[in-house]
Each structure stands twice: as C-alpha cells, then as structure tokens.
Short mmCIF file of C-alpha atoms and ligand atoms in Angstrom, two decimals:
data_model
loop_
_atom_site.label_atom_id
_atom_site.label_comp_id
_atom_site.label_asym_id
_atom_site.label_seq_id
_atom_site.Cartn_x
_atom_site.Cartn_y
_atom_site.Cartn_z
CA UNK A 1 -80.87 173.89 -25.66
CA UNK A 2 -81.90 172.08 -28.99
CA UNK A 3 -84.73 173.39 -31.03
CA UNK A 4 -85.38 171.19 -34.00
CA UNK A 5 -87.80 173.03 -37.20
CA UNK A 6 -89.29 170.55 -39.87
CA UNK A 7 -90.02 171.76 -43.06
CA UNK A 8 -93.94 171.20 -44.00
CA UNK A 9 -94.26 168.98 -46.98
CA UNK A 10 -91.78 168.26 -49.79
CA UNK A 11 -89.98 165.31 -51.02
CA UNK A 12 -91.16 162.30 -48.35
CA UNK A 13 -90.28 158.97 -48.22
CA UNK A 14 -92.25 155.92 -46.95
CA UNK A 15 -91.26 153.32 -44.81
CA UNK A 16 -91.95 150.74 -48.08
CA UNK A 17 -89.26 153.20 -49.66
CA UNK A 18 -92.25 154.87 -52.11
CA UNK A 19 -91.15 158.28 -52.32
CA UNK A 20 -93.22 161.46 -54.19
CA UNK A 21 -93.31 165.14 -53.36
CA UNK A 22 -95.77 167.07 -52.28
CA UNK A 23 -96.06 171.05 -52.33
CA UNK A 24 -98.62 171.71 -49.85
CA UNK A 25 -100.50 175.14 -50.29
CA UNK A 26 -100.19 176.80 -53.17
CA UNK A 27 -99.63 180.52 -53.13
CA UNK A 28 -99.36 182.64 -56.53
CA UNK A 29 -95.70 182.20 -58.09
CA UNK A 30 -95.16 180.05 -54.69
CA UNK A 31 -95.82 177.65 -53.03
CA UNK A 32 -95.86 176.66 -48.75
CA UNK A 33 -92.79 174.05 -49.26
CA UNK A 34 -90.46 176.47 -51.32
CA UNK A 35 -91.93 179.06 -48.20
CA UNK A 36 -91.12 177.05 -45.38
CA UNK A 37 -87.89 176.01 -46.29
CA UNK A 38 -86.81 179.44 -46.76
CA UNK A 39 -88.35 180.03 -42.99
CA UNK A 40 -86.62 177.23 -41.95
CA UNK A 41 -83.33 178.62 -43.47
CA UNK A 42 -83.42 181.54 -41.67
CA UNK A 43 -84.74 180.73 -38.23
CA UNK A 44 -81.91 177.92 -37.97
CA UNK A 45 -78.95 180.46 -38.99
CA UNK A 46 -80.95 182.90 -36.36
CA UNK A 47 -81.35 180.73 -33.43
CA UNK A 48 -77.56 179.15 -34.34
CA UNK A 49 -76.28 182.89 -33.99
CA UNK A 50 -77.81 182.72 -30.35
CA UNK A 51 -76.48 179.72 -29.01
CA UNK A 52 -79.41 177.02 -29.69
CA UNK A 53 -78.54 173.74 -31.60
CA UNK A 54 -80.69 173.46 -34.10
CA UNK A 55 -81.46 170.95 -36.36
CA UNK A 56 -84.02 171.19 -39.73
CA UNK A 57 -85.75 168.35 -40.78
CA UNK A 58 -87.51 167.52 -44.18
CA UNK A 59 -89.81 164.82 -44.57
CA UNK A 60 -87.55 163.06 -46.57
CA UNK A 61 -86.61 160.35 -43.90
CA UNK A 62 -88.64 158.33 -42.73
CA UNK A 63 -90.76 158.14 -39.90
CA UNK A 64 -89.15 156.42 -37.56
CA UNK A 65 -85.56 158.48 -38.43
CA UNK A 66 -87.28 161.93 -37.98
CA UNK A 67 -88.19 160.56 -34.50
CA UNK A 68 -84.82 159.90 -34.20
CA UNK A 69 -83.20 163.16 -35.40
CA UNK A 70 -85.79 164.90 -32.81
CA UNK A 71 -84.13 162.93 -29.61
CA UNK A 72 -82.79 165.32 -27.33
CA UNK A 73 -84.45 168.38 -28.73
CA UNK A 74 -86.50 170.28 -25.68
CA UNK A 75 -88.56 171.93 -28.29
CA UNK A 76 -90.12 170.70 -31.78
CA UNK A 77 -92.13 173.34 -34.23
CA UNK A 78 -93.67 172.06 -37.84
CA UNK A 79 -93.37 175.01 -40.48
CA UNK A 80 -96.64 175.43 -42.38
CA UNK A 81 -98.58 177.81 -44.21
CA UNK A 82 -102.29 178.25 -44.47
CA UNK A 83 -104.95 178.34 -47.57
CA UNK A 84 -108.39 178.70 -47.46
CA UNK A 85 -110.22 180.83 -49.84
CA UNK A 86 -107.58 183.65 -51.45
CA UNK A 87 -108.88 185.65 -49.22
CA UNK A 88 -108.64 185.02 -45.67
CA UNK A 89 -105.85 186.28 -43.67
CA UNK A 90 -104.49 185.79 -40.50
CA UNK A 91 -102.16 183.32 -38.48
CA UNK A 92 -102.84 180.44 -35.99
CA UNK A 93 -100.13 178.28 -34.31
CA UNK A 94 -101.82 174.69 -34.42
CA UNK A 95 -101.37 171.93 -31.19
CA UNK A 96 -102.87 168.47 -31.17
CA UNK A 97 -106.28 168.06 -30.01
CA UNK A 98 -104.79 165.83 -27.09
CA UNK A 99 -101.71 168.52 -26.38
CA UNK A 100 -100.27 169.26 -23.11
CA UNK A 101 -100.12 172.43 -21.34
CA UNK A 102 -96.76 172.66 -21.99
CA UNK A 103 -97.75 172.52 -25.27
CA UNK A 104 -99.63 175.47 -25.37
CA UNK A 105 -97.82 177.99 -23.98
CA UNK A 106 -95.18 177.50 -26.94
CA UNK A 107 -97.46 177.82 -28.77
CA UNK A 108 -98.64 181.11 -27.34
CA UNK A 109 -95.32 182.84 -27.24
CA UNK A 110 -94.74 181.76 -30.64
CA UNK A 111 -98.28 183.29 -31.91
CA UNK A 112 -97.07 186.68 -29.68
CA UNK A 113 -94.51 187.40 -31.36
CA UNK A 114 -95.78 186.23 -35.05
CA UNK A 115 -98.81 188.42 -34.48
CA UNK A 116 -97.04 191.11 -33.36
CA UNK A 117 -94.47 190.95 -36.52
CA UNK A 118 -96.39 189.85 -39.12
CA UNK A 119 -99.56 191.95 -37.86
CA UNK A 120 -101.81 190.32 -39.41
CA UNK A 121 -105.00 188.95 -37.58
CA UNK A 122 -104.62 186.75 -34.32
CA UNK A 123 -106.81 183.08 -34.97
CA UNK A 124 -104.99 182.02 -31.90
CA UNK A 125 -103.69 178.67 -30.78
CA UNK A 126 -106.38 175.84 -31.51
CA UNK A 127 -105.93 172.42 -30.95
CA UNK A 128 -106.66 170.22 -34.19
CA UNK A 129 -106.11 166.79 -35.07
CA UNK A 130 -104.88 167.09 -38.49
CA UNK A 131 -101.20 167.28 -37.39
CA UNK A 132 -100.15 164.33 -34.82
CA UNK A 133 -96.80 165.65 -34.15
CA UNK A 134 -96.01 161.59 -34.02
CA UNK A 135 -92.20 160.64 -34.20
CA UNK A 136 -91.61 163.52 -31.83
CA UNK A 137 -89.91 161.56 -28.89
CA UNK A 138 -91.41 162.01 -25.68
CA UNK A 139 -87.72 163.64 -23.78
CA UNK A 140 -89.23 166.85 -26.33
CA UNK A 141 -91.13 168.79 -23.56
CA UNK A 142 -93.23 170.91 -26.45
CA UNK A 143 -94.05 170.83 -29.69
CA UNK A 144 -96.23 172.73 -32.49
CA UNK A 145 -97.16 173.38 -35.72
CA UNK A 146 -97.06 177.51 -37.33
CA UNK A 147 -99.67 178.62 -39.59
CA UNK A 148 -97.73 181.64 -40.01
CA UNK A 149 -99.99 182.59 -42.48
CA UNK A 150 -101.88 182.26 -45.49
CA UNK A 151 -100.16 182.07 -48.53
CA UNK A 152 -103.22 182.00 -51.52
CA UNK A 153 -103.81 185.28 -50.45
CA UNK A 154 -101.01 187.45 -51.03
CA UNK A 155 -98.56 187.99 -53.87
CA UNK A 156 -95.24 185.83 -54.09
CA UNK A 157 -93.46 188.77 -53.10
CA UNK A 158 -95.43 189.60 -50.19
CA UNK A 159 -95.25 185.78 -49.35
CA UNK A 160 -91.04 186.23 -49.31
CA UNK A 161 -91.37 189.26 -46.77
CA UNK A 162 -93.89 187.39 -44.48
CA UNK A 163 -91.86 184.30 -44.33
CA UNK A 164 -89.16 186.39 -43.81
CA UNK A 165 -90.56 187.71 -40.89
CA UNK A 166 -92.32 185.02 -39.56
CA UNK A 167 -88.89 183.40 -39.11
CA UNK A 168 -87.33 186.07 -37.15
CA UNK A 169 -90.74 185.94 -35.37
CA UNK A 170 -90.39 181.92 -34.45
CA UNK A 171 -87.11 182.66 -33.22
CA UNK A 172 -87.78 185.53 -30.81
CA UNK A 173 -90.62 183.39 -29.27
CA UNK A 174 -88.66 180.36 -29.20
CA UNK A 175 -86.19 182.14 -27.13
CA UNK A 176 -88.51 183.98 -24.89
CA UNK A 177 -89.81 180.48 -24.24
CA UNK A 178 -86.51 179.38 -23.31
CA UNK A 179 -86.36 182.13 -21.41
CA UNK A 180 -89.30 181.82 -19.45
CA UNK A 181 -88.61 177.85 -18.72
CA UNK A 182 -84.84 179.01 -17.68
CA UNK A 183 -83.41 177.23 -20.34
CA UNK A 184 -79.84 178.02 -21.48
CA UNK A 185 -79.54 178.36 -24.96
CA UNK A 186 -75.64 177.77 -24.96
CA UNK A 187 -73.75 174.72 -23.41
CA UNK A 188 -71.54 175.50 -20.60
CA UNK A 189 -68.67 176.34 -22.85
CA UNK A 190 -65.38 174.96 -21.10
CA UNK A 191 -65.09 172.42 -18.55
CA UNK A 192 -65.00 174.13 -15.16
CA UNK A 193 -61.91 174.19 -13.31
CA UNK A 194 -63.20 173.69 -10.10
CA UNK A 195 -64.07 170.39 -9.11
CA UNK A 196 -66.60 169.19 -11.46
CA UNK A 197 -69.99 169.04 -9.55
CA UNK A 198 -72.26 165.59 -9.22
CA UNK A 199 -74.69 166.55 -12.07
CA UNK A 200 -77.83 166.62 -10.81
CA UNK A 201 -80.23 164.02 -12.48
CA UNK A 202 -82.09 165.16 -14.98
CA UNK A 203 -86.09 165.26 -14.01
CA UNK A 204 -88.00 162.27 -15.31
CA UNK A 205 -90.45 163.21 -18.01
CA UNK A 206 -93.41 163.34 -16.41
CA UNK A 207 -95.63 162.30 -19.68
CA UNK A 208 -98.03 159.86 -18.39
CA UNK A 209 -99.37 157.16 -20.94
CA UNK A 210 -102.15 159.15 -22.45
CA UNK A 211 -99.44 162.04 -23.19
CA UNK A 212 -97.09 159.37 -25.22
CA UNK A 213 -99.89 159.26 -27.10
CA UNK A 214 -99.88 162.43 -28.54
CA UNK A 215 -96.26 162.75 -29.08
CA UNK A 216 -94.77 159.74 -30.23
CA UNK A 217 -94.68 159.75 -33.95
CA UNK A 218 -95.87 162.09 -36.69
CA UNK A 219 -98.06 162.37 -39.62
CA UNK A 220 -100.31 164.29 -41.84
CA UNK A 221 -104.15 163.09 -42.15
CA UNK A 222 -104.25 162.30 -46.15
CA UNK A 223 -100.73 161.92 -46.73
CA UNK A 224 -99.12 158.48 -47.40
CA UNK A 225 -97.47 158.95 -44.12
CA UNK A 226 -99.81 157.85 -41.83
CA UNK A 227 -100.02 154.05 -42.99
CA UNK A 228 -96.40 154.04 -42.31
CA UNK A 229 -97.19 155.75 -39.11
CA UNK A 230 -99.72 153.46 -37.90
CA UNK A 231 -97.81 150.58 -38.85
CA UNK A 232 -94.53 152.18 -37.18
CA UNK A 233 -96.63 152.72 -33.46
CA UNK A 234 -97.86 149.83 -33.58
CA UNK A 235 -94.76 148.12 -33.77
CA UNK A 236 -93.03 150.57 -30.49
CA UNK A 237 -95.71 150.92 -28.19
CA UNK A 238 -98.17 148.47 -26.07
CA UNK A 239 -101.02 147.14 -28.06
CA UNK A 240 -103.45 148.63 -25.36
CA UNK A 241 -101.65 152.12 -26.10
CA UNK A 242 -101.70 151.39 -29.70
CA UNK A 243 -105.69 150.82 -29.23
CA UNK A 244 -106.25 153.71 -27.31
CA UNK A 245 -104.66 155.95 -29.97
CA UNK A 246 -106.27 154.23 -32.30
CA UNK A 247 -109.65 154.68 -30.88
CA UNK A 248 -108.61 158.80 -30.82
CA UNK A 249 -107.45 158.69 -34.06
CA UNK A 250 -111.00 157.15 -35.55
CA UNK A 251 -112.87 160.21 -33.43
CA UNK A 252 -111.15 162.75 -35.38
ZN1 LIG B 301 -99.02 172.45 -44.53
#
C-alpha cells in the first residue's frame, strides 16, 4: 500500500517556471510550512517502519509532476495547519465540497485519532472548496487535507509537540484505514514458490465523470497555482468536463 503526504505550502513552482515561496499560516517563532514538513518527516519514517511506501511531496514540482508522483498511491493526505484569530483552537480534516464517500471516511479515521491525540476540540470533517485536491490521479481511491490544528494560537514550542503528535496521529488512522479497507501495508515479500497464481484483475475505478472532477489535479484558491491548474485540465480532460468543473469552480 502507498500513502503519499504533501507538504502545505513552501517553495512552488509554476508551469511558466515562476517560482516564489510561500509560508502559509504563521504561528509565533513558526510557521505552518516549517510545521508540516516536520509532520511530514515523521509520519513518512512512521508509516515506512510499518510497511507502507510512502512518498512526500512539496509543491515544488509542478502540477502536472505532483499528479504524477501521486500515481499508484491508494491514499493522498495534504498537511496543513489552521489560523484564524490567535485564539481559536481545535482541528478539522478538510474534503472537497464535491468528495466521495470514500473520501470521507479517511477523513474520519484520520480526525479519530488526531482528536483523540492531540485532544483538542473536534470541528469535524467539512467539505470546502478551497483545496481541489487536483493532480491527485483518479487510481487514488481517497484523499484529504489535515487541519491538524491551529498554529497562531499556541507557542512555537507547543506547535513542535502538536505536530509531533499529529503525525503519529495521521499515521495510526492511515493504518486503521488500511485496515478497515483490507489493505496490506507490505508487498508480498518473496515470490511464492508454489505456482504463481493468475492475478486477479485489479477492480476498475469506479469514479464516474463527475468524480474525475474532483480529483484530477490540485490547487490552492489564491495561489499562483491555479492558473497553471486551469490551464493544465484543460489541456487532459474533455472540454465538456473541463466546463462542468469550471462551472463548479465559479460557484465556490
Ligand atoms: Zn495551509
């Protein structure tokens, strides 16, 4: 089973090449990209020690090649932090507004067991448009985003011990997910030496058109991604797709 984390924010580059970095949140002393990649850190040396493949992403590739780094993950989570008002607490694991059911139970057992770690209040799983988890291929049967929580209202030091336990959090639900779905963290590990069976095929995705829409690339609302987004769809899907989205995309 392949899990693969990106890292919220930081350096980016755009499909015209621009590049420019971008912190996110910011926390006091920190800030939710130095957070986040320290989550990401951990949870891939975790989930590595159990048996998953794992592999981080940063928003330094492009579009198009973070879709292709995410082919032949089964699961896709987007590390983020919140910030609202210094004060507010709590954590919320974020799908898209159009997200399948699938969806949404990862993103439950993920907010279980951050809740439960963390203990800090439950805002549940809510369904936003703000993150299009676009450029995560359709073969990825869920995806979210972790608002594990927020970082403007704690202390950098507090920040460190909640990002250290939000990771170990991510990773327990990830593998009670895989759990739950029967899904085998760890490749067979030698070739059997009976005669090899006649693999069974591997079921279809069943994403119908309208799901493709919600997974097929990725950007942030405000960010120079999603021009480079945009222009990437339009280029891989049907222009009626590409309309339909489009026409979703306005009603956010
Ligand atoms: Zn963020």
């Amino acid at each position: 089973m392949k899990v693969t984390l990106e890292v919220g924010h930081g350096p980016y580059r755009d499909r015209d090449g621009s590049t420019g970095f971008e912190e996110g949140a910011n926390g006091r002393g920190t800030t939710e990209y130095k957070e986040v990649t320290v989550m990401a850190n951990i949870a891939s040396r975790l989930l590595r020690d159990k048996g998953y493949e794992v592999d981080v992403l940063d928003p330094m590739d492009t579009l198009e090649a973070m879709g292709e780094y995410a082919r032949g993950s089964d699961v896709f989570v987007s590390l983020h932090l919140n910030a609202f008002n210094g004060v507010t607490q709590g954590t919320e694991v974020l799908i898209h507004r159009n997200g399948t059911a699938e969806d949404e139970k990862f993103a439950q057992f993920l907010l279980d067991d951050l809740v439960s770690t963390l203990r800090l209040s439950d805002r549940g799983v809510k369904r936003q448009g703000l993150a299009v988890l676009l450029g995560v291929p359709l073969s990825v049967r869920a995806a979210c985003l972790t608002e594990s929580y927020f970082v403007d209202a704690v202390d950098a030091a507090t920040a460190r011990r909640y990002t250290e336990q939000a990771a170990r959090a991510i990773v327990n639900g990830i593998d009670r997910y895989a759990i739950s779905r029967g899904l085998n963290p760890k490749p067979p590990a030698s070739p059997s030496p009976t005669p090899t069976p006649i693999p069974s095929p591997s079921p279809s995705p069943s994403f119908s058109e309208t799901l493709t829409l919600v997974n097929v690339a990725k950007f942030y609302k405000g960010l120079p991604h999603q021009n480079a987004a945009l222009e990437w769809l339009q280029q891989k899907i049907p222009s009626e797709t590409f309309a339909e989205f489009a026409r979703r995309w306005r009603q956010q």
